[in-house]
Amino acid sequence: MIEKQNNQELMSEDEIDEDIEEDEEYEQDDEDDEEYEQDDEDDEEYYEDDEIEEYEDERLNLKKVAHDGLVTDNPLFMQFLGLCPALAVTTGVINGVGMGILAGIVLILSNILIALLCRFIPERMRVAFYLLVISILVLAVEMLIWAYMPEFSMSLGIFVPLIVVNGIILSRAETAASHGLLHAGLDGVFTALGFAVALFLVSAVREILGSGMFAGVQIFPQEYAADMLVSPPGAFIIIGVLIAAFRYIISKRKMEADE
């Protein structure tokens, strides 16, 4: 009997010990759950901070893309691209701005299409794909211009179909292929705007000084104008002077910013 009682006491003590151990385990599990919840909250805060930083980076990238397209990587004044239309069609503001708009339309649309479709094209065939997309867009633009503005199309002549081999569009195609859709579209917009502004400046100076007119409106008698500036050699001179002035202003601002 005594041994039986002792065994029962031992069993009760063991049960008590087991209950205590289970309670400790439950408490430990509760502490672990609290730690996991705290970790989840920390992770959420971390991801929110990352999203804020990414948003700020996107804003900075937008400013950079705009500055590059208009100033730092201006197609005509900084990269010397698009010289053929700049020399040939900038005898008047209307022709110069019109060429800038047409090239800009093709540039923006080609950037967007290339950014959307380049992932499906093998790398060795990308250049041919770029030319195919640009050719289709130029053909469509040329047909629309010829249908609705035949006189304007005739004044631009062969330089509308030559947009296919425009160095600006081909150079931005690879940039569009290596970035996302939004970046490619913005890059096309600001690069096209930079090129159009450059053509406007060249054509305005040539038309005013070379023929005494602005956008077809006579400003001063033509006998006081320098006819040579309307010719191709005059275009070289005007473009050279504008490039020098543009680069001088940029370098001066950069030096002031460094100081």
Short mmCIF file of C-alpha atoms in Angstrom, two decimals, residues 33-238:
data_model
loop_
_atom_site.label_atom_id
_atom_site.label_comp_id
_atom_site.label_asym_id
_atom_site.label_seq_id
_atom_site.Cartn_x
_atom_site.Cartn_y
_atom_site.Cartn_z
CA ASP A 33 4.44 34.92 -31.95
CA GLU A 34 4.89 38.44 -30.60
CA GLU A 35 8.41 38.53 -32.02
CA TYR A 36 7.14 37.37 -35.42
CA GLU A 37 4.44 40.05 -35.39
CA GLN A 38 7.05 42.67 -34.54
CA ASP A 39 9.25 41.39 -37.38
CA ASP A 40 6.31 41.61 -39.79
CA GLU A 41 5.66 45.20 -38.72
CA ASP A 42 9.35 46.02 -39.22
CA ASP A 43 9.26 44.42 -42.67
CA GLU A 44 6.18 46.44 -43.62
CA GLU A 45 7.89 49.64 -42.52
CA TYR A 46 11.02 48.63 -44.47
CA TYR A 47 9.03 47.99 -47.64
CA GLU A 48 7.15 51.27 -47.23
CA ASP A 49 10.49 53.08 -46.93
CA ASP A 50 11.70 51.30 -50.06
CA GLU A 51 8.57 52.35 -51.96
CA ILE A 52 9.09 55.96 -50.88
CA GLU A 53 12.73 55.84 -51.99
CA GLU A 54 11.77 54.27 -55.33
CA TYR A 55 9.14 57.00 -55.87
CA GLU A 56 11.72 59.68 -55.14
CA ASP A 57 14.17 57.98 -57.51
CA GLU A 58 11.50 57.99 -60.24
CA ARG A 59 10.99 61.72 -59.74
CA LEU A 60 14.73 62.28 -59.96
CA ASN A 61 14.89 60.10 -63.06
CA LEU A 62 12.10 62.12 -64.69
CA LYS A 63 14.05 65.33 -64.12
CA LYS A 64 17.20 63.68 -65.45
CA VAL A 65 15.45 62.37 -68.58
CA ALA A 66 13.99 65.81 -69.26
CA HIS A 67 17.32 67.57 -68.73
CA ASP A 68 19.18 65.04 -70.87
CA GLY A 69 16.74 65.25 -73.78
CA LEU A 70 16.55 69.04 -73.81
CA VAL A 71 20.06 70.06 -72.78
CA THR A 72 22.77 67.53 -71.91
CA ASP A 73 22.07 65.13 -74.81
CA ASN A 74 20.38 67.56 -77.18
CA PRO A 75 20.38 65.67 -80.49
CA LEU A 76 21.54 68.54 -82.70
CA PHE A 77 23.58 70.84 -80.47
CA MET A 78 25.32 68.19 -78.32
CA GLN A 79 25.33 64.95 -80.36
CA PHE A 80 25.38 66.40 -83.91
CA LEU A 81 22.58 64.05 -84.97
CA GLY A 82 19.92 65.02 -87.50
CA LEU A 83 22.24 67.36 -89.39
CA CYS A 84 20.78 66.42 -92.77
CA PRO A 85 17.28 67.83 -92.14
CA ALA A 86 18.79 70.66 -90.07
CA LEU A 87 20.75 71.80 -93.11
CA ALA A 88 18.09 71.18 -95.75
CA VAL A 89 14.67 72.14 -94.39
CA THR A 90 15.45 74.96 -91.95
CA THR A 91 15.15 77.74 -94.52
CA GLY A 92 11.84 78.66 -92.87
CA VAL A 93 10.33 78.31 -89.41
CA ILE A 94 7.28 76.42 -90.68
CA ASN A 95 9.36 73.77 -92.43
CA GLY A 96 11.81 73.48 -89.54
CA VAL A 97 9.15 73.07 -86.86
CA GLY A 98 7.12 70.75 -89.12
CA MET A 99 10.11 68.47 -89.60
CA GLY A 100 10.74 68.49 -85.85
CA ILE A 101 7.12 67.49 -85.17
CA LEU A 102 7.14 64.68 -87.75
CA ALA A 103 10.43 63.27 -86.49
CA GLY A 104 9.15 63.59 -82.92
CA ILE A 105 5.97 61.63 -83.68
CA VAL A 106 7.98 58.81 -85.23
CA LEU A 107 10.50 58.89 -82.36
CA ILE A 108 7.89 58.69 -79.59
CA LEU A 109 5.82 55.95 -81.25
CA SER A 110 8.88 53.89 -82.19
CA ASN A 111 10.24 54.09 -78.64
CA ILE A 112 6.93 52.87 -77.22
CA LEU A 113 6.53 50.02 -79.72
CA ILE A 114 10.13 48.90 -79.34
CA ALA A 115 9.86 48.93 -75.54
CA LEU A 116 6.71 46.79 -75.77
CA LEU A 117 7.88 44.26 -78.35
CA CYS A 118 11.67 44.00 -78.06
CA ARG A 119 11.49 41.26 -75.40
CA PHE A 120 9.97 38.94 -78.02
CA ILE A 121 12.69 39.66 -80.61
CA PRO A 122 16.04 37.79 -80.60
CA GLU A 123 18.97 40.08 -79.92
CA ARG A 124 20.66 39.37 -83.26
CA MET A 125 17.54 40.58 -85.11
CA ARG A 126 16.89 43.75 -83.13
CA VAL A 127 18.46 46.24 -85.55
CA ALA A 128 16.34 44.89 -88.40
CA PHE A 129 13.31 45.05 -86.11
CA TYR A 130 14.07 48.69 -85.26
CA LEU A 131 14.28 49.61 -88.94
CA LEU A 132 11.06 47.75 -89.71
CA VAL A 133 9.11 49.55 -86.97
CA ILE A 134 10.52 52.95 -87.92
CA SER A 135 9.86 52.35 -91.64
CA ILE A 136 6.20 51.46 -91.01
CA LEU A 137 5.70 54.56 -88.87
CA VAL A 138 7.41 56.87 -91.37
CA LEU A 139 5.32 55.44 -94.20
CA ALA A 140 2.13 56.02 -92.24
CA VAL A 141 3.13 59.60 -91.35
CA GLU A 142 4.14 60.34 -94.95
CA MET A 143 0.82 59.07 -96.32
CA LEU A 144 -1.14 61.15 -93.80
CA ILE A 145 0.83 64.29 -94.60
CA TRP A 146 0.46 63.73 -98.32
CA ALA A 147 -3.30 63.17 -97.95
CA TYR A 148 -4.09 66.19 -95.75
CA MET A 149 -1.22 68.64 -96.37
CA PRO A 150 0.19 67.96 -99.84
CA GLU A 151 1.90 71.35 -100.18
CA PHE A 152 3.71 70.91 -96.88
CA SER A 153 4.72 67.38 -97.90
CA MET A 154 6.13 68.67 -101.19
CA SER A 155 8.10 71.41 -99.40
CA LEU A 156 9.82 68.82 -97.22
CA GLY A 157 10.40 66.54 -100.18
CA ILE A 158 12.67 63.52 -99.78
CA PHE A 159 13.51 64.38 -96.18
CA VAL A 160 10.27 62.88 -94.83
CA PRO A 161 11.09 59.31 -95.97
CA LEU A 162 14.70 59.90 -94.88
CA ILE A 163 13.44 59.99 -91.28
CA VAL A 164 13.80 56.19 -91.47
CA VAL A 165 17.59 56.51 -91.27
CA ASN A 166 17.61 59.47 -88.90
CA GLY A 167 20.41 58.90 -86.40
CA ILE A 168 18.35 60.29 -83.52
CA ILE A 169 15.61 57.68 -83.85
CA LEU A 170 18.03 54.79 -84.29
CA SER A 171 20.17 55.90 -81.35
CA ARG A 172 17.16 56.11 -79.00
CA ALA A 173 15.80 52.75 -80.13
CA GLU A 174 18.41 50.81 -78.15
CA THR A 175 17.72 52.98 -75.11
CA ALA A 176 14.02 52.18 -75.42
CA ALA A 177 14.78 48.47 -75.66
CA SER A 178 16.85 48.47 -72.47
CA HIS A 179 14.36 50.43 -70.32
CA GLY A 180 10.72 50.21 -69.36
CA LEU A 181 7.75 51.56 -71.28
CA LEU A 182 7.40 54.74 -69.20
CA HIS A 183 11.08 55.63 -69.46
CA ALA A 184 11.08 54.94 -73.21
CA GLY A 185 8.05 57.15 -73.79
CA LEU A 186 9.42 60.04 -71.72
CA ASP A 187 12.81 59.71 -73.38
CA GLY A 188 11.14 59.97 -76.77
CA VAL A 189 9.07 63.00 -75.76
CA PHE A 190 11.95 65.05 -74.37
CA THR A 191 14.42 64.05 -77.09
CA ALA A 192 11.86 65.00 -79.75
CA LEU A 193 11.20 68.29 -77.97
CA GLY A 194 14.93 69.03 -77.80
CA PHE A 195 15.32 68.35 -81.53
CA ALA A 196 12.26 70.44 -82.43
CA VAL A 197 13.53 73.40 -80.36
CA ALA A 198 16.95 73.14 -82.03
CA LEU A 199 15.38 73.13 -85.51
CA PHE A 200 13.20 76.09 -84.55
CA LEU A 201 16.22 78.13 -83.46
CA VAL A 202 18.20 77.32 -86.61
CA SER A 203 15.28 77.99 -88.95
CA ALA A 204 14.29 81.21 -87.15
CA VAL A 205 17.81 82.66 -87.38
CA ARG A 206 18.21 81.61 -91.02
CA GLU A 207 14.81 82.93 -92.11
CA ILE A 208 15.11 86.26 -90.29
CA LEU A 209 18.70 87.04 -91.29
CA GLY A 210 18.59 85.35 -94.69
CA SER A 211 15.26 86.60 -96.05
CA GLY A 212 14.00 89.22 -93.59
CA MET A 213 10.95 87.10 -92.73
CA PHE A 214 9.60 85.09 -89.81
CA ALA A 215 7.11 82.26 -90.46
CA GLY A 216 6.37 83.77 -93.85
CA VAL A 217 5.74 87.29 -92.52
CA GLN A 218 8.04 90.04 -93.84
CA ILE A 219 9.87 91.81 -91.00
CA PHE A 220 12.29 94.05 -92.88
CA PRO A 221 13.07 94.59 -96.59
CA GLN A 222 14.73 91.61 -98.24
CA GLU A 223 17.53 93.72 -99.74
CA TYR A 224 18.94 94.12 -96.24
CA ALA A 225 19.01 90.37 -95.67
CA ALA A 226 22.05 88.12 -96.09
CA ASP A 227 20.93 85.74 -98.82
CA MET A 228 23.90 83.46 -98.23
CA LEU A 229 22.46 82.34 -94.87
CA VAL A 230 19.57 80.63 -96.65
CA SER A 231 22.01 78.48 -98.64
CA PRO A 232 23.60 75.24 -97.27
CA PRO A 233 26.93 76.98 -96.45
CA GLY A 234 24.97 79.55 -94.47
CA ALA A 235 23.24 76.72 -92.60
CA PHE A 236 26.64 75.35 -91.56
CA ILE A 237 27.64 78.77 -90.24
CA ILE A 238 24.40 79.29 -88.29
#
